XYZ file of C-alpha atoms in Angstrom:
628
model
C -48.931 52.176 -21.413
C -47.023 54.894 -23.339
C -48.138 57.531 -21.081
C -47.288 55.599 -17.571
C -43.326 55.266 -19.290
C -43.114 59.154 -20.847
C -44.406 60.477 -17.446
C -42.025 58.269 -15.496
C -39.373 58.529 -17.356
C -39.689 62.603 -18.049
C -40.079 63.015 -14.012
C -36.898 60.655 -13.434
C -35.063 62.922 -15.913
C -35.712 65.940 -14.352
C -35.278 64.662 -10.728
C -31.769 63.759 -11.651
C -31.115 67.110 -13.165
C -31.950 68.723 -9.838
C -30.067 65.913 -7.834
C -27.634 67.197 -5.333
C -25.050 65.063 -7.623
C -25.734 67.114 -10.392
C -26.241 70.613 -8.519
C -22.284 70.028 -7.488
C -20.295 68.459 -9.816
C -22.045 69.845 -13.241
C -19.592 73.144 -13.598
C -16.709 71.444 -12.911
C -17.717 69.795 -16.729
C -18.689 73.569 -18.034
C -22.136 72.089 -18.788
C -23.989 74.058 -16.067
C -26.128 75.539 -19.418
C -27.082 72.641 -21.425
C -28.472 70.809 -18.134
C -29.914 73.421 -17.665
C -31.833 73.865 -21.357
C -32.316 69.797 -21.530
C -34.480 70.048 -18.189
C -36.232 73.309 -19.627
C -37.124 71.998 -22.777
C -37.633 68.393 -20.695
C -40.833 70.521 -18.772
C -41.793 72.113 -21.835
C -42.405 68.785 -23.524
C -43.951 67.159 -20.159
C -46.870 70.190 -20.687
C -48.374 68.493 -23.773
C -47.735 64.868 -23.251
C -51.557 64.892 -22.045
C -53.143 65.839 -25.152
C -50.406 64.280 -27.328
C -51.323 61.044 -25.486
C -54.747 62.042 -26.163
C -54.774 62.230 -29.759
C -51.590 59.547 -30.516
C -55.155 56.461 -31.992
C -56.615 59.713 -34.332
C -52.907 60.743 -35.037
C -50.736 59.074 -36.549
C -48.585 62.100 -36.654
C -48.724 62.153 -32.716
C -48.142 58.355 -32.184
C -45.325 58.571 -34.428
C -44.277 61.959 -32.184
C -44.600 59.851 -28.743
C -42.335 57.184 -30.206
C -39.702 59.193 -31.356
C -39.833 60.740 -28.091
C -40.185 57.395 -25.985
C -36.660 56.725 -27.386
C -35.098 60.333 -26.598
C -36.183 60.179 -23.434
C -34.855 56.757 -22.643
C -31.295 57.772 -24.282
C -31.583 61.106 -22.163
C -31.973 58.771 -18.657
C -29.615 56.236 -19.669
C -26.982 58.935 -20.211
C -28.047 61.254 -17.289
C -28.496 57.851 -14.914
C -24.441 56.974 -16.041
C -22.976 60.048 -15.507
C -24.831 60.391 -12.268
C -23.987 56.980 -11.165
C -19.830 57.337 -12.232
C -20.168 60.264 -9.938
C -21.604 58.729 -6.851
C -19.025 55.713 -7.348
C -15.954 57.832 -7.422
C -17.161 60.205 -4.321
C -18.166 56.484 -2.599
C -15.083 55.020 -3.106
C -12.828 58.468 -2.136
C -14.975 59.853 0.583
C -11.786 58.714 3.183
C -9.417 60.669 1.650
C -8.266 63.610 3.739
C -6.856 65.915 1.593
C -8.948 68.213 -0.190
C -6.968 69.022 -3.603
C -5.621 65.120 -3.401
C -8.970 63.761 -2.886
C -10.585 66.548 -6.367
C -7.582 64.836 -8.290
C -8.506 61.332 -7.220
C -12.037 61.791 -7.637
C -11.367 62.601 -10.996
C -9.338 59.928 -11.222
C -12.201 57.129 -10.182
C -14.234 58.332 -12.726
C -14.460 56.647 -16.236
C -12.539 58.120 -18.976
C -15.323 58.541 -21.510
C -16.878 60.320 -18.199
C -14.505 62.973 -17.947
C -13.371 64.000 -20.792
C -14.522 66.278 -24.035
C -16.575 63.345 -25.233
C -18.798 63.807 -22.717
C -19.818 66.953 -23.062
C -20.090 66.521 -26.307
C -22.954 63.573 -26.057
C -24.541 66.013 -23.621
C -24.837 68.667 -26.109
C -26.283 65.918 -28.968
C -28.625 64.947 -25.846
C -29.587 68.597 -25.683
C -29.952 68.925 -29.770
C -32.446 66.169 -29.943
C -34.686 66.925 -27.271
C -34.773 70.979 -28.569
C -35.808 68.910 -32.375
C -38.489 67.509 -30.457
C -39.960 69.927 -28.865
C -39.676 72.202 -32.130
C -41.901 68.957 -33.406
C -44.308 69.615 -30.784
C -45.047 73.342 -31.430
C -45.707 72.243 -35.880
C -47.804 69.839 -34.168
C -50.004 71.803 -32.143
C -50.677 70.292 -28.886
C -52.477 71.951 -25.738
C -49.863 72.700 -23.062
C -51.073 71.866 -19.839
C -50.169 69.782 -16.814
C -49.169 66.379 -16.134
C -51.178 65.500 -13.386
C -49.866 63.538 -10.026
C -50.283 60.191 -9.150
C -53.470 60.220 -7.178
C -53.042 58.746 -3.930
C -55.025 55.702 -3.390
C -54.254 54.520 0.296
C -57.160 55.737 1.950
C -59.744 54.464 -0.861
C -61.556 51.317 -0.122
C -62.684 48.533 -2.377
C -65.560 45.765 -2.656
C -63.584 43.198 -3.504
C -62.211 41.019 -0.520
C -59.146 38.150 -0.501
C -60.917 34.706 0.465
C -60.416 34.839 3.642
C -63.001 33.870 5.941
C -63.902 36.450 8.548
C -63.402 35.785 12.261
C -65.196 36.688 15.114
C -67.983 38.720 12.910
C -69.762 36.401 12.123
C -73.185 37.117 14.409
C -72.871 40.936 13.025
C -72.455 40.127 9.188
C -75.931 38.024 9.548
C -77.854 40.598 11.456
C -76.915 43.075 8.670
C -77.664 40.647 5.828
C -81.024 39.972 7.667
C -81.661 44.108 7.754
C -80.800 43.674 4.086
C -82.947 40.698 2.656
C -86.077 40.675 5.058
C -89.134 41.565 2.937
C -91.469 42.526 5.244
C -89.043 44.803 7.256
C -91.213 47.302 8.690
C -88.150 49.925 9.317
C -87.698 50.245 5.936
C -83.678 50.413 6.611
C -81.602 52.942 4.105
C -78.264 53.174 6.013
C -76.921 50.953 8.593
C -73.882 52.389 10.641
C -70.969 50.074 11.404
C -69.509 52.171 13.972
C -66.080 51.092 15.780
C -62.787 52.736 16.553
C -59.885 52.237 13.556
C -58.642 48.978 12.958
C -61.601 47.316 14.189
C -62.847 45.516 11.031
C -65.333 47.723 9.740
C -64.310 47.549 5.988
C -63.625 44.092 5.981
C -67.346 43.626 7.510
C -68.947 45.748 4.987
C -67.029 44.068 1.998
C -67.812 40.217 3.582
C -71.634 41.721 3.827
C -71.245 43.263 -0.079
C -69.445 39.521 -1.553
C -71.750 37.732 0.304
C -73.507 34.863 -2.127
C -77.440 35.581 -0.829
C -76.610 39.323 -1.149
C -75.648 38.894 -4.463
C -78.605 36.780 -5.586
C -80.899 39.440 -4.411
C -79.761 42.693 -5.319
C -79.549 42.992 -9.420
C -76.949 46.166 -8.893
C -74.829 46.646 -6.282
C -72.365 50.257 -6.564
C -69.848 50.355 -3.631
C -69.331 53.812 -2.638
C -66.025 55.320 -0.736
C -66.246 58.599 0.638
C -63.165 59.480 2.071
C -63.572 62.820 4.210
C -66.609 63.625 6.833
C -69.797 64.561 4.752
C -73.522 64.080 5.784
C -74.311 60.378 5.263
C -77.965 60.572 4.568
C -77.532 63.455 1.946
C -74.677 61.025 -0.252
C -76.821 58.039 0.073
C -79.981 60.319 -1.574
C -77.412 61.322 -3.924
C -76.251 57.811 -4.706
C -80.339 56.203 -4.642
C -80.763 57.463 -8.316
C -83.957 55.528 -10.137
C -81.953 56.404 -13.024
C -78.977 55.118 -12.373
C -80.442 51.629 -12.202
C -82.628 51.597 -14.971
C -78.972 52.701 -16.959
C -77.192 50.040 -15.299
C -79.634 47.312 -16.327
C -79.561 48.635 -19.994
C -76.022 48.376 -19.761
C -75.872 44.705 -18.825
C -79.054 43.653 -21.048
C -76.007 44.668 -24.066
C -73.231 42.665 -22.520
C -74.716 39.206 -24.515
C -74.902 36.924 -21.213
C -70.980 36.715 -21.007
C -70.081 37.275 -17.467
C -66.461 38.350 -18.235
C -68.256 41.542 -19.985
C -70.414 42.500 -17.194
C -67.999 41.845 -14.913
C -65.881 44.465 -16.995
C -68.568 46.903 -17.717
C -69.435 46.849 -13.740
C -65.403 47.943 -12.870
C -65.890 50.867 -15.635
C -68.948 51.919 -14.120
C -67.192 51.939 -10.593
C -67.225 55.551 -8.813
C -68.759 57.153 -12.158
C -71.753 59.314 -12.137
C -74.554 59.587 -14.496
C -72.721 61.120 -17.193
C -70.296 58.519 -17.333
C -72.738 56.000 -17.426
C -74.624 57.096 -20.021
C -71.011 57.451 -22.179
C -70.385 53.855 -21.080
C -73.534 52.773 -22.481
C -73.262 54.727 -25.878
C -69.759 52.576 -26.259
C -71.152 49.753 -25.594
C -74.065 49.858 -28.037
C -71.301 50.892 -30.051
C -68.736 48.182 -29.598
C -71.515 45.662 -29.674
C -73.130 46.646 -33.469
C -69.307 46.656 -34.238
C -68.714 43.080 -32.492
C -71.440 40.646 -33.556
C -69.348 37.982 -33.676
C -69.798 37.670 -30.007
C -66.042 39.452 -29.524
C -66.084 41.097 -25.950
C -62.288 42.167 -26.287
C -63.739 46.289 -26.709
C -65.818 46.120 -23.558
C -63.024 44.886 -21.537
C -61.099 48.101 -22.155
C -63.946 49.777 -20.886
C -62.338 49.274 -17.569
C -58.844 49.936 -18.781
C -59.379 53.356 -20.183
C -60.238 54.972 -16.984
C -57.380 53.954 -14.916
C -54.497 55.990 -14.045
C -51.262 56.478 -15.793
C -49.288 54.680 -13.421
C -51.693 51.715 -13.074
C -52.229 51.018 -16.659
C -48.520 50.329 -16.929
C -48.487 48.075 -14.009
C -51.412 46.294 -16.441
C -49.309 45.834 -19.387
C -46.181 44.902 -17.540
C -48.391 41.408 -16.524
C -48.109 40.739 -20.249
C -44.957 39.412 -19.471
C -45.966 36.615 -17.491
C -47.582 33.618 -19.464
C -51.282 32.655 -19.267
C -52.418 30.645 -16.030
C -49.003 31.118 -14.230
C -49.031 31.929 -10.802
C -47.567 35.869 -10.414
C -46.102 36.266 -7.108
C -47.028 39.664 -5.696
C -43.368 41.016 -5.066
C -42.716 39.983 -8.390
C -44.871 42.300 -9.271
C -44.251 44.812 -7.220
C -40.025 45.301 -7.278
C -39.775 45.695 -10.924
C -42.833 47.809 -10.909
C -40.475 50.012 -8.741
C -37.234 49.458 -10.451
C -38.715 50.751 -13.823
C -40.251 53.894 -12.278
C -44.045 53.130 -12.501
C -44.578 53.682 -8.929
C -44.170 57.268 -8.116
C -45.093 58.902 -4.362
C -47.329 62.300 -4.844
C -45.814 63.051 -1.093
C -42.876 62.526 1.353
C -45.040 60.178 3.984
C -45.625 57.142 1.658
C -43.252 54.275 0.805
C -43.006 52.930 -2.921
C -44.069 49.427 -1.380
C -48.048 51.338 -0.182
C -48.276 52.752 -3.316
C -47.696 49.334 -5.096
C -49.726 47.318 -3.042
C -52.833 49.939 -3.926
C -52.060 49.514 -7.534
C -51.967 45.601 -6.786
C -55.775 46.511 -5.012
C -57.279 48.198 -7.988
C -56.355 45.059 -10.814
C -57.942 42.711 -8.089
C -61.035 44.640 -7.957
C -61.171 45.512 -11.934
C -60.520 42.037 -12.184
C -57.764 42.400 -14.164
C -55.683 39.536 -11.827
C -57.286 37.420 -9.303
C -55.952 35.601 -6.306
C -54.854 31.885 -6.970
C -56.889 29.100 -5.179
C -55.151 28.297 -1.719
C -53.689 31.548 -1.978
C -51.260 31.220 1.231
C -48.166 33.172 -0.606
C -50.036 36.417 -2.333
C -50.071 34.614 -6.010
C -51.922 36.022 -8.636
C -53.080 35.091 -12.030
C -54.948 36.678 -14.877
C -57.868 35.646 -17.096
C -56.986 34.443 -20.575
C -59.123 37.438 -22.333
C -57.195 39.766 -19.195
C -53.950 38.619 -20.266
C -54.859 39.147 -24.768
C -55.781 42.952 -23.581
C -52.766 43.222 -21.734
C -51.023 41.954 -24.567
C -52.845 44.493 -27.137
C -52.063 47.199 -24.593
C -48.248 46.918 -24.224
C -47.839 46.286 -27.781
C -43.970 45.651 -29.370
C -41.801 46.828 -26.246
C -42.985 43.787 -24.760
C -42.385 40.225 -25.986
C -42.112 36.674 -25.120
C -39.621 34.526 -25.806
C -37.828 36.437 -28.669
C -36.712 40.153 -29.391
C -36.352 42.768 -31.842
C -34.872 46.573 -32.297
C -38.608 47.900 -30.463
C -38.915 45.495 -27.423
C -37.500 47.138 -23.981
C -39.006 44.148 -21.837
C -38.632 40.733 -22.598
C -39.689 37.349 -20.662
C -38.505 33.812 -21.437
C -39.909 30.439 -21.040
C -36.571 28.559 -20.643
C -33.290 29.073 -21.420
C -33.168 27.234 -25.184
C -35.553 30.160 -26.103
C -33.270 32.329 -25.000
C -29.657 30.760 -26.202
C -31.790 31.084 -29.634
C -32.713 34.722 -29.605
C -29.451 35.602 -28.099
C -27.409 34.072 -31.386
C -29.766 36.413 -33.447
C -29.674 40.050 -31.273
C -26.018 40.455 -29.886
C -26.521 43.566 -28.407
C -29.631 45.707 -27.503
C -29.419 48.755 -25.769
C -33.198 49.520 -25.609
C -33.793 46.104 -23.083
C -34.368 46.992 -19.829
C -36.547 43.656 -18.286
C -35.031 39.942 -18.692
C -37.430 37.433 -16.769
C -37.167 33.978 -16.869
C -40.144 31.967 -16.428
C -40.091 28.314 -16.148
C -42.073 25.658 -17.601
C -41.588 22.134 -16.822
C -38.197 22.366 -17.185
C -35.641 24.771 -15.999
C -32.697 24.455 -18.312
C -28.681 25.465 -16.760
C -27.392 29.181 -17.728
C -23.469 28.670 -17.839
C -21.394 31.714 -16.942
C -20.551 32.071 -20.422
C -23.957 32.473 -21.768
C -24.314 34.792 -18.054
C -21.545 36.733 -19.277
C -22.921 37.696 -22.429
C -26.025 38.436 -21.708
C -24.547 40.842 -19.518
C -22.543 42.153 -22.157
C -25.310 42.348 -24.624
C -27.918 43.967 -22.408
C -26.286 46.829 -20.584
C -28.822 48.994 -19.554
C -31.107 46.706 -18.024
C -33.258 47.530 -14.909
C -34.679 44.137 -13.911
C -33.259 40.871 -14.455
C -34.646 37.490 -12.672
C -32.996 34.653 -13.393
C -33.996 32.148 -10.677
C -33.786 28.698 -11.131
C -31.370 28.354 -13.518
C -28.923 26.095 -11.887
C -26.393 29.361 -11.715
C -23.165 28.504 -9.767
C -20.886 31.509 -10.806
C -22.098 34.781 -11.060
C -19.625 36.853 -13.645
C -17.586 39.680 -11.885
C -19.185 41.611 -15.350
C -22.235 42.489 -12.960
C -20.518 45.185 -11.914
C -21.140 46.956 -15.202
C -25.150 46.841 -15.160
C -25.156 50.725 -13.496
C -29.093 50.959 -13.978
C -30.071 47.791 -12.643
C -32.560 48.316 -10.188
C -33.947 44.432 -9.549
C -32.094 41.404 -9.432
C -33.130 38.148 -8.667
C -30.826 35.082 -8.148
C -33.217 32.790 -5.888
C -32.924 29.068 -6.025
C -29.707 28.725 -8.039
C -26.677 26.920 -5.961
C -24.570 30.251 -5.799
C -21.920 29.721 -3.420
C -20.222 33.580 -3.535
C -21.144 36.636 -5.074
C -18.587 38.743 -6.841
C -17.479 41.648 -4.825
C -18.328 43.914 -7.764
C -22.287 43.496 -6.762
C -21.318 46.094 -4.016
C -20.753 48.919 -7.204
C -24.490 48.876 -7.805
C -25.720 51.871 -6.729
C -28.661 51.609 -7.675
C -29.827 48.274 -7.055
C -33.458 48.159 -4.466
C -34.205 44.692 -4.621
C -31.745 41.216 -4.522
C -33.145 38.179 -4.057
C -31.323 34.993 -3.072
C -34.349 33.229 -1.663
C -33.126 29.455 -0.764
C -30.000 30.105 -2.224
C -28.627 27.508 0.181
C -24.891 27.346 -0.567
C -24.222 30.709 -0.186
C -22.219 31.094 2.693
C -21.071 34.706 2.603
C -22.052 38.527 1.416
C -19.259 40.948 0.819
C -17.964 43.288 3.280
C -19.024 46.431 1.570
C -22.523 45.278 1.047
C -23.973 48.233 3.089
C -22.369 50.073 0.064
C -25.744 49.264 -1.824
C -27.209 52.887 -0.567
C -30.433 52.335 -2.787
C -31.379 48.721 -1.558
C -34.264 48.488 0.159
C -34.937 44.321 -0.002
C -32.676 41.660 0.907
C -34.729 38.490 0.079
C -32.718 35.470 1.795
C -35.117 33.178 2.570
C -33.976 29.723 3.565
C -29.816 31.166 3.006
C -29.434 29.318 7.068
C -25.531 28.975 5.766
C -25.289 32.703 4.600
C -23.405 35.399 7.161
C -24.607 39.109 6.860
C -21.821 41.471 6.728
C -20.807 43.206 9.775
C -22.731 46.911 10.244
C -25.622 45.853 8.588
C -27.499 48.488 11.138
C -26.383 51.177 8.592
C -28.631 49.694 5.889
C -31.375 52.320 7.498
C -33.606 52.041 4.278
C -33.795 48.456 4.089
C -37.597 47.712 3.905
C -37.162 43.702 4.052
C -34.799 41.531 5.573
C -36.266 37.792 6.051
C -34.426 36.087 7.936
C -31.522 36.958 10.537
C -29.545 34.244 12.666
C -27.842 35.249 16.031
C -24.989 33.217 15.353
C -24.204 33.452 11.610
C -24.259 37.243 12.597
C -22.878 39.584 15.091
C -25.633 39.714 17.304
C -28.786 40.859 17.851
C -27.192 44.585 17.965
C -27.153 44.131 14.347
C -30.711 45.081 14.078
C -30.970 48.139 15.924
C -31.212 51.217 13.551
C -33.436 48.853 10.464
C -36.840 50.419 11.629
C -38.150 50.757 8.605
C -38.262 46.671 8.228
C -41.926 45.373 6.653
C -43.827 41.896 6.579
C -42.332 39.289 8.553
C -39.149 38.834 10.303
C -37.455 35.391 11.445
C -34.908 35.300 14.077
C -33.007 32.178 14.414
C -31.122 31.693 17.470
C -28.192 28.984 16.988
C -25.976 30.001 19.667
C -25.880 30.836 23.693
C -26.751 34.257 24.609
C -24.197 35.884 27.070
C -26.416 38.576 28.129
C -29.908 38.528 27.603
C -30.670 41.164 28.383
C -27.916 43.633 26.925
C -28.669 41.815 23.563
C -32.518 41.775 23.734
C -32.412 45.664 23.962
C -29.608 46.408 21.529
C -32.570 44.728 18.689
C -34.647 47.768 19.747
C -37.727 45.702 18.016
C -40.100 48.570 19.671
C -38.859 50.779 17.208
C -39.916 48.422 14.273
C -43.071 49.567 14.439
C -43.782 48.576 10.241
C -43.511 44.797 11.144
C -46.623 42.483 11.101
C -44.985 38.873 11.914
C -42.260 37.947 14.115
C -41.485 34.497 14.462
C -38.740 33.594 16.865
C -36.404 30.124 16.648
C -34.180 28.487 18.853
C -32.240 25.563 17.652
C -31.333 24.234 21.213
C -32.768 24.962 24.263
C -31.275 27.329 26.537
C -32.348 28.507 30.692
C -32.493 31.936 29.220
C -35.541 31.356 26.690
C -38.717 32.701 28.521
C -36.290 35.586 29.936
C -35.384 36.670 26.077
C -38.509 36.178 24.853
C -40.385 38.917 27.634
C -37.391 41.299 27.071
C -37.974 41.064 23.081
């Protein structure tokens, strides 16, 4: 977990150092140098954090190292993400000034005091002292410098495991395979068997239906899914792959997993994609871990398939922690805060946060570290009992349930008593950065007092959901949360939102699913230049500001009702809109077809439902719906 948040947070760090923000404004503060050093000595630290990660369960020098610099490096992006974010306010809010010297004076003007003056150069330069300790640290400590590695992309990688869906219309070709595959007396004696088809045709999806399949399991003792990603000569990787040995280590492997089905299940994820070396390490740990563990404890061979996993991935792992045992995760729940605290990163300018996410989401169904609910219609998730201990063990004291101390950055309640009660005890923390609220039986009411503190006491906080919770007012105080990234209101009988929401720069996600009072967004709205999801959901009373077509990077946007709105026209330019889009006609359309083309829906090419509404009928119906 450590090493997903030092990588994230050391790339953030130095992204915002090079930041066009930065680049301009820096010597106009005379601070041009100690950016500079702090994103030196930033990269000089980022060169060891491999082997200092490597060594922090034999070292307790090293783990003490990596927590010390945990904290640095959080204080370094909190600071760096304020001054950054002060910045982008003040140009936002005086970018229609004309003037040039007028518009330098009230630039300087917009920005915060403790922003502008000696102060701050002063923290910058303590900023730059500790980080120069710490790497000092590093060099008495001897670590190997070398690279932090990317973020492997895993979009084109395909898995086994398959969502229970039934397959349609394949039905006669998955049986003719499994027949090739179970027939004793075949004569052909089949090795391969081609599924050939253009892309998109269900190829995969065949194989993996063919792979789950309940007689094909029964049959074959080991299965091993292969993916092989570029061109290569077929017969020559499956001779490769059709090692005696390989079995024979595979079925030692299991005979040591005691029956429990949880363990092999494990111990067949770790031995995913590993050759024979690896297996034969795999097996040494788990004659190890089961001479160490004969009290039937499989805990160590379910972190068999932990330890292999990428940075990023084992810190989307530990962040399920959060989330109580048999609750029902919903995948964008998952996914947006992932985002918001950095543990998604893109290794290239063609992906979107939201592919990367949904691959992470891909590998802890197939490690069966979460599985899909039953009558899994809404992409909910939940996680084994023994799943959700590791999880635990894994993210250690930065993450807790239903109380806090002066370590935990990410916090989840069960209701709001349990969190009245821990707020009377910690008045302030400035290391929080998650506040989730999930509900039991009952909800509980969070008055905007108690709103307005935790506000107050939390101010660097990156997610905060707090649906449910019977919210009417939401504090102006908002405003002041500069890093928060994720914000979820949904289900609470908001009828306005404070026009200070529009300051939050940095806000991707807000959620007002069924937030059925609300009536109205502000104006400046399309301020929000980071947001890429508006959830509203069931908001049928709610009116989207005018201009909404500059929201360019908006990646979801629900629902959108000709009538409440200024037209279709307000769609045109929001191609980069995902999932499933509603469109709710309440109203006569003048001109059907003027306002069928302003949508421009054939440039929304990322969509995959679009469900169209009419509330009355209207002559023009069948003539909108073939121009759309």
């Amino acid at each position: 977990m450590a090493e997903a948040i030092l990588c994230g947070v050391a790339q953030t760090i130095i992204e915002n150092l090079g930041s066009a923000t930065f680049e301009k404004f820096r010597p106009l503060w005379n601070i041009t140098d100690d950016l500079e050093s702090i994103k030196n000595t930033v990269s000089r630290i980022q060169a060891v954090l491999l082997d200092a990660l490597e060594q922090q369960n034999r070292n307790h020098q090293a783990s003490d190292w990596l927590e010390k610099l945990k904290d640095t490096f959080y204080d370094a992006n909190d600071l760096l993400g304020e001054y950054k974010f002060h910045i982008e306010l003040a140009l936002q809010q005086e970018e229609t000034i004309g003037n040039s010297a007028g518009k330098v004076r009230n630039f300087f003007r917009s920005i915060p005091l403790a922003f502008r003056n000696h102060k701050m150069r002063l923290r910058i330069i303590e900023l730059r002292q500790k980080l120069i300790a710490m790497a000092e640290d590093r060099n008495n400590l001897h670590f190997n410098e070398g690279y932090v590695k990317p973020q492997e992309s895993l979009n084109r990688e395909t898995f086994p495991c398959l969502p229970n869906k039934e397959v349609i219309g394949r039905d006669d070709d998955k049986n003719a395979i499994i027949k090739l595959l179970l027939e004793p007396n075949n004569e052909e004696n089949v090795s391969i068997i081609a599924i050939v088809g253009i892309g998109g045709l269900g190829k995969t999806k065949l194989a993996q239906h063919i792979y789950n399949d309940e007689n094909v399991n029964t049959h074959f003792e080991l299965k091993i899914w292969v993916c092989v990603i570029n061109v290569f000569e077929v017969k020559a990787i499956a001779e490769k792959t059709n090692n005696t040995k390989l079995g024979e280590i595979g079925r030692e492997i299991v005979g040591k997993c005691q029956g429990v089905p949880l363990a092999k299940e494990s111990i067949g994820n770790a031995l995913y994609l590993e050759k024979k070396d690896g297996w034969l390490k795999i097996k040494d740990k788990v004659q190890e871990n089961v001479i160490e563990q004969r009290g039937g404890n499989t805990f160590p061979i379910l972190r068999l398939s932990y330890d292999p996993l990428p940075s990023h991935i084992k810190g989307c792992f530990a962040y399920c922690s959060l989330f109580p045992k048999t609750y029902n995760i919903d995948k964008m729940t998952l996914i947006q805060p992932w985002m918001a605290h950095g543990l998604i990163q893109l290794s290239n300018n063609i992906e979107q946060l939201e592919d990367v996410a949904n691959e992470c989401i891909k590998h802890l169904l197939c490690r069966s570290f979460l599985y899909e609910a039953s009558n899994n219609f809404y992409g909910l998730y939940k996680m084994h009992d023994l799943y959700h201990d590791l999880a635990l063990s894994i993210a250690g004291p930065n993450f807790r349930f239903d109380y806090l101390d002066g370590k935990t950055h990410h916090v989840s309640f069960s209701s709001v008593s349990s969190f009245t009660k821990t707020l009377s005890l910690v008045k302030e923390s400035y290391k929080v950065r998650t506040i989730l609220f999930t509900h039991g039986g009952s909800f509980g009411t969070l008055d905007e007092s108690t709103l307005s503190t935790l506000i107050e006491s939390f101010p660097r906080l990156r997610a905060l959901d707090i649906h449910k919770l019977n919210i009417k007012v939401m504090p102006n105080s908002v405003g002041k949360l500069v890093h928060l990234k994720y914000l979820d209101l949904s289900f609470n009988p908001i009828e306005t939102l404070p026009d200070s929401i529009t300051t939050l720069l940095n806000l991707q996600t807000l959620k007002l699913q069924e937030c059925g009072n609300l009536e109205q967004l502000s104006r400046d709205i399309t301020k929000l230049v980071s947001l890429r999801h508006l959830d509203n959901r069931g908001c049928y009373k709610l009116r989207l500001p005018q201009e909404l077509r500059k929201m360019t990077g908006l990646q979801s946007l629900p629902l959108f009702i000709v009538g409440n709105n200024d037209g279709l026209g307000e769609l045109n330019g929001l191609n980069n809109l995902r999932g499933t889009l509603r469109i709710k006609i309440l109203v006569q359309l003048e001109d059907v077809n003027s306002q069928s083309e302003a949508k421009n829906l054939r440039e929304k090419q990322h969509l995959k439902k679009l469900n169209l509404a009419w509330a009355h009928h209207e002559g023009h119906d069948e003539m909108l719906l073939d121009c759309l």
